[in-house]
Coordinates of C-alpha atoms in Angstrom, one line a residue:
X10 CA 11.7 -26.4 -27.3
X11 CA 8.8 -24.1 -26.6
X12 CA 8.5 -20.7 -28.0
X13 CA 10.0 -17.8 -26.0
X14 CA 7.4 -15.7 -24.5
X15 CA 8.4 -12.4 -22.6
X16 CA 6.3 -10.3 -20.3
X17 CA 6.8 -7.0 -18.4
X18 CA 4.8 -5.9 -15.5
X19 CA 4.5 -2.1 -15.0
X20 CA 3.1 -1.4 -11.5
X21 CA 1.3 1.9 -10.5
X22 CA -0.4 2.8 -7.3
X23 CA 0.1 1.5 -3.7
X24 CA 2.1 -1.5 -2.1
X25 CA -1.0 -3.6 -2.5
X26 CA -0.7 -3.4 -6.3
X27 CA 2.9 -4.3 -5.9
X28 CA 2.1 -7.6 -4.2
X29 CA -0.6 -8.3 -6.7
X30 CA 1.9 -7.9 -9.6
X31 CA 4.4 -10.4 -8.0
X32 CA 1.3 -12.9 -7.7
X33 CA 0.7 -12.4 -11.4
X34 CA 4.6 -12.6 -12.0
X35 CA 4.6 -16.0 -10.1
X36 CA 1.8 -17.2 -12.1
X37 CA 3.2 -16.3 -15.4
X38 CA 6.6 -17.7 -14.5
X39 CA 5.3 -21.0 -13.4
X40 CA 3.6 -21.3 -16.7
X41 CA 6.8 -20.6 -18.7
X42 CA 6.7 -16.9 -19.4
X43 CA 10.0 -15.1 -19.2
X44 CA 9.9 -12.0 -17.0
X45 CA 11.8 -8.9 -18.3
X46 CA 12.0 -5.5 -16.6
X47 CA 12.0 -3.3 -19.7
X48 CA 8.5 -3.2 -21.3
X49 CA 10.2 -2.4 -24.7
X50 CA 12.0 -5.8 -24.4
X51 CA 8.7 -7.7 -23.8
X52 CA 6.2 -9.4 -26.2
X53 CA 3.5 -8.3 -23.8
X54 CA 3.5 -5.2 -21.5
X55 CA 1.0 -5.7 -18.5
X56 CA 0.1 -2.5 -16.9
X57 CA -1.2 -2.9 -13.2
X58 CA -3.3 0.4 -12.9
X59 CA -4.5 2.4 -10.1
X60 CA -8.1 3.5 -9.9
X61 CA -8.3 5.5 -6.6
X62 CA -8.5 9.0 -7.5
X63 CA -8.6 11.2 -10.8
X64 CA -4.7 11.9 -10.8
X65 CA -4.0 8.2 -10.5
X66 CA -6.3 7.1 -13.1
X67 CA -4.6 9.8 -15.4
X68 CA -1.1 8.3 -14.6
X69 CA -2.5 4.9 -15.6
X70 CA -3.9 5.9 -19.0
X71 CA -0.6 7.7 -19.6
X72 CA 1.3 4.3 -18.8
X73 CA -0.9 2.5 -21.0
X74 CA -0.5 5.0 -23.9
X75 CA 3.4 4.9 -23.4
X76 CA 3.5 1.3 -23.6
X77 CA 1.2 1.3 -26.7
X78 CA 4.0 3.5 -28.4
X79 CA 6.5 0.7 -28.0
X80 CA 4.5 -1.3 -30.5
X81 CA 5.9 1.0 -33.2
X82 CA 9.5 0.6 -32.4
X83 CA 10.1 -2.2 -29.9
X84 CA 9.6 -5.8 -29.4
X85 CA 6.3 -5.1 -27.8
X86 CA 3.2 -6.7 -29.5
X87 CA 0.4 -6.3 -27.0
X88 CA -0.4 -4.0 -24.1
X89 CA -2.9 -5.4 -21.4
X90 CA -4.4 -3.4 -18.4
X91 CA -4.9 -5.2 -15.0
X92 CA -5.4 -3.7 -11.6
X93 CA -7.9 -1.4 -9.9
X94 CA -8.7 0.8 -12.9
X95 CA -9.3 -2.2 -15.1
X96 CA -11.4 -4.0 -12.5
X97 CA -13.3 -0.7 -11.8
X98 CA -14.3 0.2 -15.4
X99 CA -13.9 -3.0 -17.4
X100 CA -15.6 -2.8 -20.6
X101 CA -16.0 1.0 -20.4
X102 CA -12.2 1.4 -20.2
X103 CA -11.6 -1.0 -23.1
X104 CA -14.3 1.0 -25.3
X105 CA -12.6 4.4 -24.2
X106 CA -8.9 3.1 -24.8
X107 CA -8.5 1.0 -27.8
X108 CA -4.9 1.3 -27.5
X109 CA -5.1 -1.5 -24.8
X110 CA -5.2 -4.8 -26.4
X111 CA -6.9 -6.2 -23.4
X112 CA -8.5 -5.2 -20.2
X113 CA -8.5 -7.9 -17.5
X114 CA -10.4 -7.8 -14.2
X115 CA -9.5 -9.7 -11.1
X116 CA -11.5 -12.7 -12.1
X117 CA -8.9 -13.2 -15.0
X118 CA -5.9 -13.4 -12.5
X119 CA -6.0 -17.1 -12.1
X120 CA -6.0 -17.7 -15.9
X121 CA -3.6 -14.9 -16.7
X122 CA -1.2 -17.0 -18.7
X123 CA -4.0 -18.0 -21.0
X124 CA -5.5 -14.6 -21.2
X125 CA -2.2 -13.0 -22.3
X126 CA -1.3 -15.9 -24.9
X127 CA -4.8 -15.4 -26.4
X128 CA -4.2 -11.7 -26.7
X129 CA -0.6 -12.2 -28.0
X130 CA -1.9 -14.9 -30.7
X131 CA -4.2 -12.1 -32.0
X132 CA -7.3 -13.2 -30.4
X133 CA -9.8 -11.2 -28.3
X134 CA -11.0 -11.4 -24.7
X135 CA -14.2 -9.6 -23.8
X136 CA -13.7 -7.1 -21.0
X137 CA -16.0 -7.6 -18.1
X138 CA -18.9 -5.4 -17.1
X139 CA -18.0 -4.2 -13.6
X140 CA -20.1 -5.3 -10.6
X141 CA -20.1 -4.2 -7.1
X142 CA -17.6 -6.8 -5.4
X143 CA -19.0 -6.1 -2.0
X144 CA -21.8 -8.4 -2.8
X145 CA -19.8 -11.5 -3.7
X146 CA -19.3 -12.3 0.0
X147 CA -21.8 -12.9 2.7
X148 CA -22.8 -9.7 4.7
X149 CA -21.7 -11.5 8.1
X150 CA -17.8 -11.4 8.4
X151 CA -17.8 -14.7 10.0
X152 CA -19.5 -16.6 7.0
X153 CA -17.0 -15.2 4.5
X154 CA -14.2 -17.6 4.8
X155 CA -16.5 -20.5 3.7
X156 CA -17.3 -18.7 0.6
X157 CA -13.7 -17.2 -0.1
X158 CA -12.8 -20.1 -2.6
X159 CA -15.3 -18.9 -5.2
X160 CA -14.1 -15.2 -5.1
X161 CA -11.0 -13.9 -6.8
X162 CA -8.7 -12.1 -4.3
X163 CA -5.6 -10.6 -5.7
X164 CA -2.7 -11.1 -3.5
X165 CA -4.5 -14.2 -1.9
X166 CA -3.8 -16.5 -4.9
X167 CA -6.7 -18.8 -4.5
X168 CA -6.8 -21.4 -7.1
X169 CA -3.0 -22.0 -7.4
X170 CA -2.4 -25.7 -6.6
X171 CA 0.7 -26.7 -4.7
X172 CA 3.4 -27.9 -6.9
X173 CA 6.7 -29.9 -5.8
X174 CA 9.0 -28.5 -8.3
X175 CA 8.6 -24.8 -8.9
X176 CA 10.9 -22.7 -11.0
X177 CA 13.8 -20.9 -9.2
X178 CA 12.5 -17.8 -7.5
X179 CA 9.0 -18.7 -7.0
X180 CA 7.3 -18.9 -3.7
X181 CA 6.4 -22.4 -2.5
X182 CA 2.8 -23.0 -1.7
X183 CA 2.0 -22.8 1.9
X184 CA -0.9 -24.8 1.6
X185 CA -3.9 -26.1 -0.7
X186 CA -4.6 -23.3 -3.1
X187 CA -1.9 -21.1 -1.8
X188 CA -0.3 -18.2 -3.8
X189 CA 2.8 -18.1 -6.1
X190 CA 4.9 -15.2 -6.0
X191 CA 7.9 -13.9 -7.9
X192 CA 9.8 -11.0 -6.6
X193 CA 10.3 -8.2 -9.3
X194 CA 13.0 -6.5 -7.5
X195 CA 15.8 -7.1 -5.0
X196 CA 14.9 -4.5 -2.3
X197 CA 15.3 -5.8 1.4
X198 CA 11.8 -4.6 1.9
X199 CA 8.7 -6.4 0.7
X200 CA 4.9 -6.0 1.2
X201 CA 2.7 -8.9 2.4
X202 CA -0.9 -8.7 2.0
X203 CA -2.8 -9.3 5.4
X204 CA -6.3 -9.0 3.9
X205 CA -8.3 -7.4 1.0
X206 CA -11.4 -5.4 0.8
X207 CA -12.9 -3.0 3.3
X208 CA -16.2 -3.0 5.3
X209 CA -16.0 0.8 6.0
X210 CA -18.3 3.1 3.9
X211 CA -16.4 6.4 3.8
X212 CA -18.5 8.7 1.7
X213 CA -15.5 9.6 -0.7
X214 CA -14.1 6.3 -1.4
X215 CA -14.9 3.8 -4.1
X216 CA -12.4 1.2 -3.2
X217 CA -14.8 -1.2 -1.4
X218 CA -17.0 -1.3 -4.6
X219 CA -14.2 -3.0 -6.7
X220 CA -12.0 -4.4 -4.0
X221 CA -14.9 -6.0 -2.2
X222 CA -15.7 -6.7 1.3
X223 CA -13.1 -7.3 4.0
X224 CA -11.5 -10.7 4.0
X225 CA -8.4 -11.7 6.1
X226 CA -5.7 -14.0 5.0
X227 CA -5.0 -17.0 7.5
X228 CA -2.1 -16.4 9.6
X229 CA -0.3 -19.5 8.4
X230 CA -0.4 -18.2 4.9
X231 CA 1.1 -14.8 6.1
X232 CA 3.8 -16.5 8.0
X233 CA 4.6 -19.0 5.2
X234 CA 5.1 -15.9 2.8
X235 CA 7.1 -14.2 5.2
X236 CA 9.6 -17.1 5.7
X237 CA 9.9 -17.3 2.1
X238 CA 10.6 -13.8 1.6
X239 CA 13.2 -13.9 4.3
X240 CA 15.0 -16.8 2.3
X241 CA 15.1 -14.3 -0.6
X242 CA 17.0 -11.8 1.4
X243 CA 14.1 -9.6 2.6
X244 CA 14.9 -8.1 6.0
X245 CA 11.6 -6.0 6.4
X246 CA 8.1 -6.9 5.8
X247 CA 5.2 -4.2 5.7
X248 CA 1.7 -5.6 6.3
X249 CA -0.7 -4.1 3.8
X250 CA -4.4 -4.2 3.2
X251 CA -7.1 -1.6 3.1
X252 CA -7.6 -1.8 6.8
X253 CA -5.1 -3.7 8.9
X254 CA -7.0 -2.9 12.2
X255 CA -9.9 -5.3 11.1
X256 CA -7.7 -8.1 10.5
X257 CA -9.2 -11.3 12.1
X258 CA -12.7 -10.3 12.5
X259 CA -13.8 -12.5 10.0
X260 CA -11.6 -15.3 11.5
X261 CA -13.3 -15.0 14.7
X262 CA -10.7 -13.0 16.6
X263 CA -10.4 -9.2 16.1
X264 CA -7.1 -9.4 18.1
X265 CA -5.4 -11.9 15.9
X266 CA -2.9 -9.1 14.6
X267 CA -1.6 -8.6 18.2
X268 CA -0.7 -12.5 18.3
X269 CA 0.5 -12.7 14.7
X270 CA 3.2 -9.7 14.9
X271 CA 5.4 -11.3 17.4
X272 CA 5.4 -14.6 15.5
X273 CA 6.4 -12.6 12.4
X274 CA 9.2 -10.8 14.2
X275 CA 10.6 -14.2 15.3
X276 CA 11.0 -15.4 11.5
X277 CA 14.6 -16.0 10.9
X278 CA 16.2 -13.3 8.8
X279 CA 13.4 -10.6 9.4
X280 CA 14.8 -7.7 11.1
X281 CA 11.7 -5.4 11.0
X282 CA 7.9 -5.8 10.8
X283 CA 5.9 -2.5 9.9
X284 CA 2.2 -2.5 9.8
X285 CA 0.4 0.1 7.5
X286 CA -3.1 1.4 6.9
X287 CA -4.5 1.7 10.6
X288 CA -7.9 3.3 11.3
X289 CA -8.0 5.6 14.5
X290 CA -11.5 4.6 15.2
X291 CA -10.5 0.8 15.4
X292 CA -7.1 1.4 17.5
X293 CA -7.1 -0.9 20.5
X294 CA -4.9 -0.6 23.6
X295 CA -3.5 -4.0 23.1
X296 CA -2.7 -3.3 19.7
X297 CA -0.9 -0.2 20.6
X298 CA 1.0 -2.0 23.3
X299 CA 2.3 -4.6 20.7
X300 CA 3.4 -2.0 18.2
X301 CA 5.2 0.0 20.8
X302 CA 6.9 -2.8 22.7
X303 CA 7.7 -5.8 20.5
X304 CA 11.1 -6.3 19.5
X305 CA 11.6 -6.0 15.7
X306 CA 8.0 -4.7 15.4
X307 CA 8.4 -1.1 14.2
X308 CA 6.6 1.5 16.4
X309 CA 5.1 3.0 13.3
X310 CA 1.4 4.4 13.0
X311 CA 0.1 4.9 9.5
X312 CA -3.2 6.3 10.9
X313 CA -6.1 7.2 8.3
X314 CA -7.3 10.5 10.1
X315 CA -8.6 12.2 6.7
X316 CA -9.7 15.3 8.6
X317 CA -10.2 16.4 12.1
X318 CA -13.2 18.9 12.1
X319 CA -16.1 16.9 13.5
X320 CA -18.7 17.9 11.0
X321 CA -16.4 17.1 7.9
X322 CA -15.6 13.7 9.5
X323 CA -19.3 12.9 10.1
X324 CA -20.2 13.9 6.4
X325 CA -17.2 11.6 5.4
X326 CA -18.8 8.8 7.5
X327 CA -16.0 8.7 9.8
X328 CA -15.6 9.2 13.5
X329 CA -13.3 11.3 15.9
X330 CA -12.3 15.0 16.3
X331 CA -9.0 16.9 16.9
X332 CA -8.9 16.4 20.7
X333 CA -9.6 12.7 20.4
X334 CA -7.0 12.2 17.8
X335 CA -4.4 14.2 19.9
X336 CA -5.3 12.0 22.8
X337 CA -4.6 8.9 20.8
X338 CA -1.0 10.3 19.7
X339 CA -0.3 11.0 23.3
X340 CA -1.0 7.5 24.3
X341 CA 1.3 6.3 21.5
X342 CA 3.9 8.5 22.3
X343 CA 3.7 7.9 25.9
X344 CA 4.6 4.3 25.2
X345 CA 7.3 5.1 22.6
X346 CA 8.3 8.5 22.4
X347 CA 10.2 8.0 19.1
X348 CA 7.4 6.4 17.4
X349 CA 6.6 7.3 13.8
X350 CA 3.2 8.6 12.8
X351 CA 2.0 9.5 9.3
X352 CA -1.5 10.2 7.9
X353 CA -3.3 11.6 4.7
X354 CA -6.0 14.4 4.8
X355 CA -8.5 15.6 2.3
X356 CA -9.2 19.3 1.9
X357 CA -12.3 21.1 0.3
X358 CA -14.5 18.2 1.2
X359 CA -18.1 19.4 0.3
X360 CA -19.5 21.7 3.0
X361 CA -15.9 22.3 4.6
X362 CA -16.2 25.6 6.2
X363 CA -13.4 28.1 7.0
X364 CA -13.8 27.2 10.5
X365 CA -13.5 23.4 9.7
X366 CA -10.2 24.1 7.7
X367 CA -8.9 26.1 10.8
X368 CA -9.6 23.0 13.0
X369 CA -7.7 20.9 10.7
X370 CA -4.7 23.4 10.8
X371 CA -5.0 23.2 14.6
X372 CA -4.7 19.5 14.5
X373 CA -1.6 19.3 12.2
X374 CA 0.2 22.2 14.2
X375 CA 0.0 20.1 17.3
X376 CA 0.1 16.4 16.0
X377 CA 3.8 16.4 15.3
X378 CA 3.4 14.0 12.4
X379 CA 6.4 12.7 10.6
X380 CA 4.8 12.6 7.1
X381 CA 1.7 14.1 5.7
X382 CA -0.2 13.5 2.6
X383 CA -2.7 16.3 1.4
X384 CA -5.2 15.8 -1.3
X385 CA -7.9 18.2 -2.8
X386 CA -11.3 16.7 -2.9
X387 CA -12.6 15.7 -6.1
X388 CA -15.9 13.6 -6.8
X389 CA -15.4 10.0 -7.6
X390 CA -17.8 7.8 -9.6
X391 CA -20.4 5.8 -7.5
X392 CA -19.5 7.3 -4.2
X393 CA -22.0 9.1 -1.7
X394 CA -20.1 12.3 -1.6
X395 CA -20.4 12.7 -5.4
X396 CA -24.1 13.2 -4.8
X397 CA -23.6 16.0 -2.1
X398 CA -24.6 19.6 -2.7
X399 CA -22.5 22.5 -1.2
X400 CA -19.6 21.6 -3.3
X401 CA -16.7 24.2 -2.9
X402 CA -15.3 26.1 -5.9
X403 CA -12.4 24.6 -7.4
X404 CA -10.2 27.8 -6.8
X405 CA -11.2 27.5 -3.1
X406 CA -10.2 23.7 -3.1
X407 CA -7.0 24.7 -4.9
X408 CA -6.0 27.4 -2.4
X409 CA -6.8 25.3 0.7
X410 CA -4.7 22.5 -0.8
X411 CA -1.7 24.8 -1.7
X412 CA -1.9 26.3 2.0
X413 CA -2.1 23.1 3.7
X414 CA 0.6 21.5 1.7
X415 CA 3.0 24.3 2.5
X416 CA 2.1 23.9 6.2
X417 CA 2.7 20.1 6.1
X418 CA 6.1 20.6 4.4
X419 CA 7.1 23.2 7.3
X420 CA 5.6 21.0 10.0
X421 CA 7.4 17.6 8.9
X422 CA 10.7 19.4 8.4
X423 CA 10.3 20.6 12.0
X424 CA 9.4 17.1 13.2
X425 CA 12.7 15.8 11.4
X426 CA 14.6 18.5 13.2
X427 CA 13.4 17.1 16.6
X428 CA 15.0 13.9 15.8
X429 CA 18.6 15.5 15.6
X430 CA 20.9 13.7 18.0
X431 CA 18.7 10.5 18.1
X432 CA 20.3 7.1 17.7
X433 CA 18.1 4.8 15.6
X434 CA 18.2 1.6 13.9
X435 CA 18.3 2.0 10.1
X436 CA 18.0 -0.7 7.3
X437 CA 20.3 0.2 4.4
X438 CA 18.3 0.1 1.3
X439 CA 20.8 1.0 -1.3
X440 CA 24.5 2.1 -1.6
X441 CA 25.7 4.1 -4.7
X442 CA 28.9 5.8 -4.3
X443 CA 29.4 6.9 -7.9
X444 CA 29.7 10.7 -8.6
X445 CA 26.2 11.0 -9.6
X446 CA 24.7 8.5 -7.1
X447 CA 22.7 9.0 -3.9
X448 CA 25.3 7.5 -1.6
X449 CA 24.1 5.3 1.1
X450 CA 20.3 5.4 1.8
X451 CA 18.2 3.6 4.3
X452 CA 14.9 3.8 6.4
X453 CA 14.4 4.2 10.1
X454 CA 11.5 2.8 11.9
X455 CA 9.4 5.7 11.5
X456 CA 9.9 5.8 7.8
X457 CA 8.0 3.5 5.3
X458 CA 9.3 2.9 1.7
X459 CA 7.9 5.4 -0.9
X460 CA 5.5 7.4 1.3
X461 CA 7.8 8.8 3.9
X462 CA 11.2 10.4 4.2
X463 CA 14.5 8.6 4.4
X464 CA 17.9 8.4 6.0
X465 CA 21.0 9.5 4.1
X466 CA 24.3 8.4 5.4
X467 CA 27.3 10.9 5.7
X468 CA 29.4 7.8 4.2
X469 CA 28.6 4.5 2.5
X470 CA 31.8 3.0 4.1
X471 CA 31.0 -0.4 5.5
X472 CA 27.5 -0.4 4.4
X473 CA 25.7 -2.8 2.1
X474 CA 22.0 -3.0 1.2
X475 CA 20.0 -5.3 3.7
X476 CA 22.1 -4.4 6.6
X477 CA 20.3 -3.2 9.9
X478 CA 22.9 -0.7 11.4
X479 CA 22.8 1.7 14.3
X480 CA 23.2 5.3 13.3
X481 CA 23.2 8.9 14.9
X482 CA 21.1 11.7 13.4
X483 CA 23.4 14.6 12.6
X484 CA 21.2 16.7 10.1
X485 CA 18.2 17.1 8.2
X486 CA 17.2 17.9 4.6
X487 CA 13.5 18.7 4.8
X488 CA 11.8 15.5 6.1
X489 CA 15.0 13.3 5.4
X490 CA 17.7 12.7 7.9
X491 CA 21.4 12.7 7.7
X492 CA 23.0 10.2 9.8
X493 CA 26.4 9.0 10.8
X494 CA 26.8 5.1 10.8
X495 CA 27.9 3.8 14.2
X496 CA 28.0 0.1 14.3
X497 CA 26.1 -3.2 13.3
X498 CA 22.7 -3.0 15.0
X499 CA 22.9 -5.5 17.8
X500 CA 19.8 -7.7 18.8

């Protein structure tokens, strides 16, 4: 009998990282590793790190140190870093954080089982020297698909050969070299990676340098994975990538998302399809039409505005302004008045004047967004903005961040109040009627998991996780809605 090997995956960061963790889980389970939830009960704790901004990097380091502490009083024998921070810093992270027994980059994912076994057995694996992953694929998008087999793309799973007999709970291969995936929770919502990388060159963002150039997954792979998730009990899929509006440009059809969405909505068992990460400058009339009129496709717009003052946007190497953004929102709401819209914003960008900040306030005041994320600017290694002069004093950045965060909280609470009396379809995510429980909680079409508000039911009677129900909004709690269950949603 083979020796029992246990592994726990600790995931930080965005939904894209969650997909990557489930791919790693699939690879490990296929090679005989036993997956456990508690890192203290695992031989190896694998921390899927985030390397986006300074706060996320600190959280990742803290998680690695916390996992390392388990080696003193738990089963854990090794702690391994994977993910964006590990890829971005590689050897530098390994030298700065000797508590991590291994730092593995994206190129190690296809051999993750061997890497962990080597580390668990006391051997070493040299951390990689980071490189600009944008240079691994051709400059021309249409030439990338021919070269993709030689490049590691987390969440795409290239290199995993199909197998006839897979362990229970593993996604079947949907084609040659298709991904394996193992679900790490029982949520009725799951993310599906639509693409990887980004071709935009925003001056504040380092993601393209370690995630690489934009590359789409083929529609057949996305459909195959969605069908498998539906068989596992998933009711809602959320399409994720660094930029979903670019989907298909390397496959010869920039409008491919408009044709894929109705196909995904028709998958048996899927009740809702949600699209995240949309670029305002790339929004097409046809895409807006599909998102606002297709049954089972959520009229949900996760639009990356970042700012609205023209001078700041140009310095960010982005496009648009307050009035054009408001026109876009008017177009969306003209087609779907109840559409949900969320966005993130950076305050204190180098050169941001008081007038620029006031312009951003003007946009937010008129935009009626359902969810708003606000971040204070900080330099990121290797970005163009890090080389800019006219940096704002940290106390100015902090003051503007606090002010806009308060405004955002007020505005999103007001937007929630506008939904009083609305009847909406809500996907029940959890039911806990214990004295200390949260009761019954779900998400409406305008609410994405983790990032937005939620629906709290007045009673959990008759509700079970995974059901799509019709409910009426009878109250609000900040950005959250309080709703009364009416009946099973009819299709």
